[in-house]
Amino acid sequence: MCGICGMVGFANQDLLKKMCRIMSHRGPDDEGYFIDKNIGLGIRRLSIIDLETGHQPIHNEDETIWVVFNGEIYNFQELRESLKKKGHQFYTKTDTEVIIHLYEEKGEDCVNYLNGMFAFAIWDKKDEKLFLARDRLGIKPLYYTVVDGSLLFASEIKALLECNKVEKEVDLIGMHHFLTFLYVPAPFSMFKGIKKLPPAHTMSYKNGKVGVQNFEPLQYWDLGFSKAKIKREEYYSERILELLREAVKIRLVSDVPLGIFLSGGIDSSSIVGLMSQISNCSVKTFSIGYEEKFASYNELKYSRLVAKHFGTEHHEFIVKPDAVELLPEIIQHFDEPFADSSAIPTYLVSQMAKKHITVALSGIGGDEAFGGYPRYIGLQVARYYEKLPLFVRKNILLKIAEQFPESTASINIMGRFKRFARGGILPADKRYLSWISFFNTDFYNKLFTDKLKKELSMSDPFQIHREFLNQKKTAEFLNRVFYLDVKTYLADDLLAMGDRMSMANSLELRIPFCDHKLLEFSASIPYSTKIEGFRLKYLLKRAVSQLLPKEIITKRKQGFMIPLGSWLQTELKDLTLDLLSKRSVKKRNYFNWECVQWMLREHYEGRQNFADQIWALMTLEIWHRIYIDNNPIQK
């Protein structure tokens, strides 16, 4: 795993070194550079495979093609043998060198032959072209910006900001998206002029022109939803287990120690079980828990059960409210405000794991692939709920729901019902978007200052999500939702969080459930088969029923959360009131102080659980102080 960066249109060795060294956490083992005329490539390397000779950048036989690469190619051995038969000569044993020779054979189409997680840059000296690519799911990040006709790219925004020509100017449209979903979706970022290369996209720079392929429907990969003949459940469950086993197996290739983040849920537990069957060594497992008073958030009971069942070398860490002191550091690893509070336990489990291993597997992606979120059940229920007269849904049931106080427990039943009832008066598309968003237009009308409303008058934070939801019109609605979640929440929240928090600790994270072959098969399964009635992950549970203890198969969905709502009311109250003080809010001139004050009062008095919304405003303020005010906050 690595951090890559570079420039084309000019070459500045000092800048390239600064860009690399600010990402040293992504690659503490080695650094390398290639500079030639108006091109510069740089890399910081975390050594995983071929520790001795894997120095990058790597070149072809006559040094006319160079590459810097971040990620892992799981089928590189097969590709290597095929390329050797065609006469290509290798001077390393790395997966990186395979990309070079595959590019020589297939050109930009090389991405279609790669199975793995990757972001890479190829400099083709003969063609004077820079070629960038990002993996199918967006597991590995890649940012870029164009300054004075020159292109700069990097694994992290902070590297681009090392160039004094890149201005630190807030992209208000990016901020609008962040507030709505708690993350900034591709291609936006929080900085004007800096963009994310979307998953499954490539970009080329030639003759001073940038050409981004696949911003139109043409992509080098996409999920398809075929209307194939429905097969027996036994076929689906057996094939799921077969593909998951292979996905785990190919991710165990490493020249350094590896383990797994174990939450006690079915996804990570399934991977532990398969690792135990495949590996000759005892599996190392790492889990996060909470104090006894936050028992509703604690899954240690289940992670211990799995660890004991498979005889793993098990490690645990108890998260306490003082962990929030890490927040400025966490935001500095994202370079953007990021309000999924799961980033804190993800950082801490990565920190714990790094003391023992260099590569960790994770269960990220199982919920999207096999229907694990309670909101998917909500979609099933809504089909019956919408048969009630609109008057009853809007003027009776919704008004009744709004009267009840909410809980800060991990299962906020009344909060969920309120969200369901609010969406229950909308058409199906808008209903789902309302369930996955945290602020809506009515809320913004109260929250935003007149100045911000004017600046965002043409902004639609739902546009990207709506377009993805409508791209697969012929698919079942639940499969359209699956597609949307894979393209947005999975890529720009979960995978981004996994990458930044693991890389912050120089730890490589591998994601078996994001194997594209497994996801493609999942897309071929009717959603009514994945979720039977109101039983989430029905098919996956059937697939691993003989692998896992019964208690893991039957346990309810928990979620990798922190007791944020309670912490904001108690231990974190002073921090909250400082970050969202009247002075701070007025200084930004984004939000109406009266509305912010009302949100805080509602949350503190237990009428509404505004934990996520308050957290979003807090992270935005910290990000502003660090990146815009240039005033780094100490722990």
XYZ file of C-alpha atoms in Angstrom:
635
model
C 0.000 0.000 0.000
C 1.316 3.407 -0.892
C 0.795 7.088 -1.417
C 1.336 8.270 -4.979
C 1.580 11.721 -6.506
C 2.847 13.508 -9.553
C 2.626 16.316 -12.052
C 2.666 16.794 -15.788
C 3.132 20.085 -17.585
C 6.035 20.999 -15.323
C 8.495 19.150 -13.095
C 9.510 20.451 -9.687
C 11.636 18.012 -7.700
C 11.361 19.912 -4.419
C 7.568 20.068 -4.693
C 7.385 16.381 -5.593
C 9.383 15.460 -2.501
C 7.167 17.623 -0.285
C 4.053 16.009 -1.774
C 5.457 12.556 -1.036
C 6.691 13.261 2.454
C 3.411 14.725 3.666
C 1.941 11.281 2.855
C 4.689 9.337 4.641
C 2.071 7.615 6.832
C 0.808 5.845 3.685
C 4.270 4.461 2.968
C 6.860 4.591 5.752
C 9.178 1.979 4.207
C 10.480 3.644 1.046
C 10.170 6.585 -1.325
C 10.965 6.953 -5.001
C 10.844 9.493 -7.823
C 10.906 9.748 -11.588
C 11.501 13.144 -13.209
C 11.919 13.789 -16.916
C 11.446 17.189 -18.566
C 7.854 18.205 -17.728
C 6.781 15.073 -15.861
C 7.292 14.001 -12.264
C 6.098 10.870 -10.449
C 6.526 10.192 -6.742
C 5.647 7.467 -4.263
C 5.786 6.554 -0.593
C 5.753 2.757 -0.206
C 4.405 0.411 2.446
C 6.103 -2.890 1.611
C 3.712 -5.851 1.420
C 4.957 -8.050 -1.463
C 8.561 -8.383 -2.694
C 10.024 -6.426 0.198
C 13.549 -6.279 -1.245
C 13.153 -5.348 -4.935
C 9.758 -3.650 -5.043
C 11.137 -0.097 -5.186
C 8.958 2.265 -7.247
C 8.558 3.945 -9.710
C 8.835 0.835 -11.882
C 9.595 0.857 -15.609
C 9.437 -1.415 -18.642
C 12.485 -2.939 -20.398
C 13.532 0.180 -22.334
C 12.403 2.673 -19.649
C 9.808 4.312 -21.910
C 6.887 3.513 -19.600
C 6.871 4.274 -15.877
C 4.295 3.613 -13.158
C 3.528 4.560 -9.567
C 0.925 2.322 -7.994
C -1.134 2.214 -4.794
C -2.981 -0.996 -4.000
C -2.837 -4.727 -4.580
C -3.474 -6.782 -7.726
C -4.725 -10.182 -6.606
C -4.427 -11.935 -9.974
C -0.929 -10.635 -10.716
C 0.692 -14.080 -10.681
C -1.545 -15.346 -13.512
C -1.062 -12.114 -15.444
C 2.693 -12.299 -14.921
C 2.916 -15.817 -16.363
C 0.796 -14.837 -19.355
C 2.935 -11.757 -20.023
C 6.202 -13.703 -19.697
C 4.974 -16.104 -22.372
C 4.536 -13.088 -24.645
C 8.175 -12.119 -24.159
C 7.971 -9.508 -21.405
C 10.919 -9.457 -19.025
C 10.465 -8.756 -15.306
C 13.085 -7.410 -12.928
C 10.932 -7.561 -9.742
C 8.390 -9.941 -8.238
C 5.839 -7.203 -7.554
C 2.284 -6.810 -8.791
C 3.232 -3.264 -9.834
C 5.431 -4.425 -12.693
C 2.551 -6.467 -14.128
C 0.626 -3.227 -14.738
C 3.438 -1.828 -16.899
C 3.595 -4.827 -19.224
C -0.168 -5.251 -19.304
C -0.404 -1.619 -20.426
C 2.087 -2.393 -23.205
C -0.193 -5.211 -24.377
C -3.639 -3.722 -23.822
C -3.164 0.033 -23.586
C -5.747 1.845 -21.477
C -7.915 -1.283 -21.581
C -5.467 -2.873 -19.117
C -7.755 -1.952 -16.210
C -10.312 -4.543 -17.321
C -7.832 -7.358 -16.666
C -6.941 -6.331 -13.125
C -8.592 -7.917 -10.102
C -7.787 -5.822 -7.087
C -7.804 -2.440 -5.437
C -5.751 0.188 -7.177
C -4.988 3.746 -8.080
C -2.067 4.230 -10.431
C -0.390 6.639 -12.817
C 1.435 5.557 -15.970
C 3.742 7.848 -17.925
C 3.997 6.776 -21.554
C 7.144 8.518 -22.784
C 6.692 7.617 -26.461
C 3.123 8.883 -26.546
C 3.854 11.715 -24.066
C 0.734 10.760 -22.151
C -0.114 10.416 -18.473
C -2.738 7.761 -17.758
C -4.522 7.609 -14.386
C -6.854 4.853 -13.212
C -8.883 3.965 -10.145
C -10.309 0.584 -9.157
C -13.889 -0.504 -9.774
C -15.277 0.160 -6.290
C -13.091 3.111 -5.279
C -11.179 1.306 -2.536
C -8.059 3.344 -3.311
C -8.322 7.152 -3.564
C -7.066 9.486 -6.277
C -7.429 13.270 -6.404
C -6.409 15.694 -9.109
C -6.394 19.359 -10.002
C -5.427 21.436 -13.041
C -3.356 24.569 -12.418
C -2.230 26.859 -15.244
C -2.714 24.048 -17.740
C -0.684 21.560 -15.700
C -2.106 18.491 -13.972
C -1.283 17.436 -10.421
C -2.547 14.215 -8.829
C -2.167 12.500 -5.458
C -3.595 9.866 -3.142
C -4.534 12.584 -0.667
C -5.599 16.216 -0.962
C -2.913 17.392 1.461
C -0.261 16.531 -1.123
C -1.933 18.745 -3.737
C -2.107 21.588 -1.222
C 1.704 21.531 -1.005
C 1.677 23.352 -4.358
C 1.368 27.073 -3.627
C -0.641 27.545 -6.823
C -3.461 25.384 -5.424
C -5.752 27.674 -3.455
C -7.480 26.622 -0.237
C -10.914 27.854 -1.220
C -14.079 26.202 0.096
C -16.233 24.521 -2.529
C -19.691 25.370 -1.216
C -21.323 22.759 -3.441
C -19.034 20.140 -1.902
C -20.042 21.451 1.532
C -23.729 21.213 0.565
C -23.225 17.539 -0.296
C -21.272 16.935 2.908
C -23.992 18.339 5.137
C -26.628 16.295 3.341
C -24.861 12.914 3.535
C -22.013 13.440 6.078
C -19.412 12.800 3.337
C -18.430 14.479 0.061
C -19.310 12.248 -2.926
C -17.129 11.991 -6.036
C -16.273 13.903 -8.127
C -16.579 16.752 -5.602
C -14.227 17.713 -2.806
C -14.303 20.475 -0.202
C -11.761 22.516 -2.178
C -12.579 24.424 -5.342
C -10.699 22.994 -8.290
C -9.765 19.700 -6.601
C -11.701 16.644 -7.724
C -11.904 12.959 -6.918
C -11.405 10.590 -9.821
C -14.583 8.469 -9.492
C -14.398 4.693 -9.068
C -14.070 2.643 -12.297
C -12.784 5.694 -14.175
C -9.624 6.523 -16.032
C -8.143 9.861 -17.010
C -5.509 10.768 -19.585
C -3.443 13.914 -20.047
C -1.862 14.512 -23.428
C -0.743 17.644 -25.250
C -1.835 19.779 -22.331
C -5.407 18.492 -22.366
C -7.250 16.442 -19.772
C -9.710 13.847 -20.993
C -11.778 12.125 -18.332
C -13.349 8.980 -19.695
C -16.631 7.678 -18.379
C -18.205 10.801 -16.917
C -20.737 9.791 -19.565
C -22.387 6.356 -19.202
C -19.392 4.707 -20.908
C -17.329 3.106 -18.151
C -14.635 0.466 -18.033
C -16.790 -1.410 -15.489
C -20.272 -1.216 -14.038
C -22.702 -3.399 -12.158
C -25.369 -4.946 -14.355
C -28.730 -6.359 -13.312
C -29.692 -9.152 -15.663
C -33.139 -10.678 -15.752
C -31.792 -14.204 -15.857
C -33.928 -17.171 -14.977
C -34.342 -17.418 -11.209
C -32.376 -20.334 -9.806
C -32.769 -22.384 -6.654
C -31.715 -20.819 -3.358
C -29.215 -23.650 -2.903
C -27.412 -22.556 -6.058
C -27.201 -18.930 -4.945
C -26.026 -19.720 -1.405
C -23.430 -22.268 -2.553
C -22.078 -19.875 -5.178
C -21.905 -17.006 -2.657
C -19.815 -19.124 -0.286
C -17.584 -20.263 -3.148
C -16.950 -16.705 -4.363
C -16.453 -15.348 -0.842
C -13.986 -18.125 -0.057
C -11.988 -17.269 -3.187
C -12.157 -13.533 -2.384
C -10.715 -14.203 1.071
C -8.087 -16.633 -0.225
C -6.567 -14.266 -2.779
C -6.412 -11.525 -0.137
C -4.251 -13.648 2.151
C -1.211 -13.403 -0.144
C 1.323 -11.293 1.748
C 4.970 -11.224 2.785
C 4.017 -9.542 6.092
C 1.719 -10.516 9.026
C -2.027 -10.094 8.545
C -5.260 -10.310 10.567
C -8.852 -9.083 10.551
C -11.105 -6.485 12.173
C -13.785 -8.540 13.957
C -17.008 -6.766 14.921
C -18.970 -9.896 15.814
C -21.363 -9.333 12.915
C -21.978 -11.879 10.192
C -19.697 -10.225 7.606
C -16.439 -10.093 9.557
C -17.262 -13.368 11.327
C -17.673 -15.125 7.965
C -14.250 -13.888 6.889
C -12.697 -15.105 10.160
C -14.230 -18.524 9.570
C -12.913 -18.745 6.025
C -9.474 -17.457 7.036
C -9.322 -20.184 9.682
C -10.078 -22.828 7.058
C -7.633 -21.465 4.478
C -4.684 -20.353 6.603
C -2.207 -22.645 8.319
C -1.630 -20.072 11.054
C -3.814 -18.867 13.914
C -5.917 -15.910 12.769
C -5.286 -12.604 14.541
C -8.547 -10.768 15.346
C -9.057 -7.187 16.570
C -12.247 -5.833 18.154
C -13.557 -2.592 19.618
C -15.898 -2.303 22.613
C -17.440 0.256 24.968
C -17.926 0.781 28.686
C -20.677 -1.187 30.444
C -23.039 1.798 30.577
C -23.103 1.778 26.763
C -23.992 -1.908 26.550
C -26.387 -1.369 23.628
C -23.373 -0.416 21.463
C -21.190 -3.302 22.596
C -20.653 -6.362 20.399
C -17.688 -7.789 22.297
C -19.860 -10.675 23.473
C -20.183 -11.811 19.869
C -16.635 -11.089 18.756
C -15.356 -13.110 21.735
C -17.701 -15.937 20.782
C -16.318 -16.003 17.228
C -12.724 -15.710 18.441
C -13.199 -18.644 20.818
C -15.034 -20.720 18.197
C -12.173 -20.418 15.711
C -9.330 -20.265 18.237
C -8.029 -16.878 17.111
C -5.338 -14.731 18.690
C -7.783 -12.103 19.906
C -7.173 -8.447 20.849
C -9.633 -5.844 22.195
C -9.750 -2.119 22.900
C -12.363 -0.249 24.963
C -13.297 3.130 23.468
C -13.987 5.972 25.899
C -15.186 9.544 25.278
C -11.627 10.903 25.431
C -11.083 9.168 22.078
C -12.736 12.225 20.545
C -9.484 14.081 21.232
C -8.347 12.340 18.042
C -10.898 14.244 15.963
C -8.543 16.955 14.618
C -5.992 14.286 13.669
C -8.699 12.207 11.993
C -9.940 15.177 9.967
C -6.359 15.903 8.895
C -6.179 12.398 7.457
C -9.384 12.945 5.462
C -8.450 16.509 4.407
C -12.212 17.086 4.338
C -14.926 17.252 6.966
C -16.201 13.709 7.473
C -19.045 13.110 9.905
C -19.414 9.346 10.022
C -18.433 8.959 13.672
C -17.402 5.341 13.000
C -14.110 6.864 11.853
C -13.060 7.033 15.517
C -13.321 3.295 16.317
C -11.943 2.495 12.854
C -8.865 4.606 13.621
C -8.457 2.988 17.038
C -8.817 -0.603 15.837
C -6.287 0.188 13.086
C -3.912 1.649 15.660
C -4.247 -1.451 17.842
C -3.853 -3.847 14.905
C -0.719 -2.135 13.567
C 1.167 -3.234 16.688
C 0.757 -6.835 15.537
C 0.155 -6.889 11.761
C 0.683 -4.893 8.549
C -2.363 -6.114 6.586
C -5.936 -6.352 7.910
C -9.075 -7.735 6.310
C -12.455 -6.099 6.898
C -16.141 -6.975 6.472
C -16.965 -3.680 4.730
C -19.363 -4.155 1.815
C -21.395 -7.100 3.081
C -24.410 -4.939 3.908
C -24.526 -3.438 0.428
C -23.917 -6.717 -1.387
C -26.414 -8.859 0.493
C -28.993 -6.512 1.993
C -27.974 -5.798 5.569
C -29.374 -2.367 6.394
C -32.682 -1.974 8.289
C -33.725 0.679 5.761
C -34.034 -2.107 3.188
C -36.758 -3.610 5.387
C -38.239 -0.113 5.532
C -38.624 -0.213 1.761
C -40.547 -3.473 2.077
C -42.826 -2.067 4.780
C -43.359 1.167 2.829
C -45.025 -0.733 -0.009
C -47.857 -1.529 2.402
C -47.694 1.743 4.329
C -48.225 3.829 1.194
C -51.583 2.121 0.643
C -52.904 4.173 3.558
C -54.525 7.478 2.520
C -52.007 10.336 2.325
C -54.125 12.304 4.810
C -53.709 9.534 7.403
C -49.945 9.233 6.807
C -49.296 12.979 6.839
C -51.791 14.481 9.240
C -52.247 11.692 11.760
C -49.380 9.168 11.898
C -46.558 11.633 11.160
C -47.898 14.179 13.641
C -48.228 11.498 16.317
C -44.660 10.315 15.688
C -43.266 13.839 15.986
C -44.620 14.118 19.543
C -42.449 11.360 21.014
C -38.920 11.900 22.413
C -35.982 10.043 20.879
C -33.340 7.796 22.394
C -29.553 7.982 22.231
C -29.256 4.176 22.441
C -27.798 2.268 19.502
C -31.316 1.319 18.386
C -33.246 4.607 18.346
C -36.659 3.070 17.587
C -38.645 6.294 17.777
C -36.055 8.136 15.706
C -36.290 5.439 13.058
C -40.079 5.601 13.050
C -40.002 9.389 12.676
C -37.634 9.081 9.716
C -39.819 6.353 8.220
C -42.982 8.425 8.679
C -41.405 11.543 7.164
C -40.352 9.548 4.121
C -43.651 7.691 4.073
C -45.477 10.652 2.560
C -43.056 10.827 -0.405
C -42.738 8.858 -3.670
C -40.408 5.828 -3.486
C -37.311 7.550 -4.967
C -37.554 10.634 -2.760
C -38.458 8.466 0.225
C -35.196 6.546 0.087
C -33.136 9.688 -0.463
C -34.809 11.225 2.594
C -33.842 8.194 4.672
C -30.148 8.358 3.763
C -29.808 12.146 4.144
C -29.384 14.121 7.356
C -30.590 17.577 6.350
C -33.376 18.361 3.877
C -34.516 21.476 2.032
C -36.923 22.559 4.774
C -34.185 22.201 7.384
C -31.726 24.119 5.209
C -34.209 26.984 4.893
C -33.988 27.386 8.662
C -30.302 26.573 9.061
C -28.648 28.489 6.216
C -28.001 32.213 6.323
C -29.440 34.310 3.509
C -25.927 34.676 2.090
C -25.385 30.905 1.891
C -28.870 30.320 0.467
C -28.067 32.737 -2.335
C -24.706 31.106 -3.082
C -26.304 27.644 -3.155
C -29.450 28.631 -5.037
C -28.425 26.476 -8.038
C -27.002 23.587 -5.998
C -28.853 20.268 -5.744
C -27.128 17.971 -3.215
C -29.334 15.042 -4.278
C -28.385 15.217 -7.965
C -25.609 12.591 -7.920
C -27.631 10.161 -5.815
C -30.747 10.690 -7.919
C -28.813 10.016 -11.124
C -27.410 6.746 -9.772
C -30.843 5.708 -8.522
C -32.304 6.313 -11.972
C -29.506 4.688 -14.002
C -30.978 1.199 -13.598
C -34.627 1.959 -14.292
C -35.419 -1.585 -15.447
C -34.071 -3.235 -12.282
C -36.084 -4.029 -9.152
C -36.292 -0.961 -6.942
C -34.316 -2.714 -4.199
C -31.546 -3.494 -6.694
C -31.556 0.155 -7.794
C -31.024 1.061 -4.150
C -28.210 -1.520 -3.931
C -26.593 0.132 -6.966
C -26.926 3.608 -5.450
C -25.418 2.552 -2.131
C -22.465 0.823 -3.817
C -21.758 3.898 -5.949
C -22.047 6.463 -3.150
C -22.188 5.414 0.507
C -19.885 2.413 0.073
C -17.336 4.258 -2.082
C -17.269 7.708 -0.509
C -18.062 6.908 3.123
C -17.156 3.350 4.134
C -14.246 2.669 1.786
C -12.868 6.198 2.156
C -13.016 5.813 5.930
C -11.378 2.394 5.810
C -8.533 3.652 3.630
C -7.793 6.882 5.528
C -8.012 5.420 9.030
C -5.925 2.335 8.226
C -3.361 4.311 6.223
C -3.126 6.853 9.043
C -1.588 3.951 10.955
C 0.437 2.568 8.004
C -1.860 -0.457 7.829
C -3.168 -1.994 4.604
C -6.884 -2.832 4.555
C -8.293 -5.532 2.260
C -12.007 -5.903 1.558
C -13.209 -9.378 0.430
C -16.880 -8.344 0.124
C -15.793 -5.718 -2.434
C -14.408 -8.331 -4.788
C -15.980 -7.297 -8.089
C -16.812 -10.881 -9.060
C -18.748 -11.347 -5.824
C -20.628 -8.075 -6.357
C -21.412 -8.956 -9.964
C -22.914 -12.233 -8.818
C -24.886 -10.445 -6.109
C -26.298 -8.122 -8.774
C -27.564 -11.151 -10.699
C -29.655 -12.358 -7.744
C -33.263 -11.125 -7.433
C -33.446 -8.903 -4.381
C -36.522 -10.746 -3.162
C -34.210 -13.758 -2.781
C -31.460 -11.865 -0.921
C -33.977 -10.573 1.626
C -36.745 -13.049 2.382
C -39.713 -11.142 3.747
C -38.243 -9.071 6.564
C -35.114 -11.219 7.039
C -31.999 -9.217 6.197
C -29.070 -11.024 4.530
C -31.174 -14.142 4.169
C -29.026 -15.668 1.420
C -25.684 -14.798 3.017
C -26.815 -16.285 6.320
C -27.861 -19.429 4.511
C -24.495 -19.554 2.739
C -22.479 -19.435 5.982
C -24.934 -21.265 8.247
C -22.619 -24.287 8.575
C -19.554 -22.097 9.105
C -20.598 -19.875 12.019
C -22.110 -20.347 15.493
C -25.906 -20.083 15.490
C -25.792 -17.007 17.742
C -23.990 -15.054 14.999
C -26.465 -16.144 12.321
C -29.503 -15.102 14.376
C -28.227 -11.872 15.990
C -29.740 -8.587 14.883
C -27.856 -5.989 12.880
C -25.864 -3.740 15.212
C -23.731 -1.320 13.213
C -20.205 -0.095 13.969
C -21.226 2.971 15.970
C -20.104 5.003 18.944
C -22.513 6.291 21.651
C -22.281 9.739 20.111
C -25.695 11.002 21.194
C -24.962 10.307 24.856
C -21.419 11.640 24.672
C -22.623 14.944 23.189
C -25.014 15.346 26.124
C -22.339 14.631 28.731
C -18.564 14.328 28.328
C -18.442 16.182 24.995
C -20.864 18.961 25.858
C -18.155 21.550 26.575
C -16.340 20.753 23.316
C -19.606 21.014 21.394
C -20.498 24.375 22.905
C -17.018 25.691 22.126
C -17.004 24.591 18.483
C -20.591 25.725 17.926
C -20.475 28.870 20.033
C -22.323 31.938 18.858
C -18.999 33.551 17.971
C -17.851 30.579 15.858
C -21.162 30.235 14.034
C -21.392 33.953 13.298
C -17.790 34.040 12.062
C -18.458 31.434 9.345
C -21.721 33.078 8.275
C -23.020 29.737 6.993
C -25.649 28.969 9.624
C -28.262 30.872 11.581
C -27.211 30.869 15.214
C -30.830 30.566 16.375
C -31.264 27.309 14.441
C -27.994 25.857 15.748
C -29.024 26.826 19.281
C -32.409 25.131 18.776
C -30.740 21.908 17.535
C -28.491 21.797 20.590
C -31.389 22.434 22.960
C -33.552 19.740 21.326
C -30.724 17.231 21.623
C -29.718 18.085 25.185
C -33.316 17.907 26.402
C -33.899 14.560 24.681
C -36.710 15.573 22.343
C -34.786 14.810 19.146
C -31.547 12.956 18.534
C -29.558 15.428 16.445
C -26.233 13.677 17.124
C -25.296 13.201 13.458
C -26.278 16.735 12.469
C -24.430 18.325 15.392
C -21.391 16.144 14.695
C -21.425 17.309 11.068
C -21.345 20.963 12.134
C -18.557 20.233 14.632
C -16.350 18.450 12.098
C -16.955 21.227 9.581
C -15.812 23.814 12.124
C -12.668 21.852 13.015
C -11.866 21.360 9.322
C -12.340 25.097 8.740
C -9.966 26.017 11.546
C -7.268 23.632 10.298
C -7.461 24.131 6.532
C -8.970 27.558 5.948
C -7.850 29.447 9.062
C -4.470 27.619 8.999
C -4.786 27.104 12.733
C -4.118 23.427 13.541
C -5.990 22.287 16.625
C -4.096 20.298 19.206
C -5.595 17.187 20.773
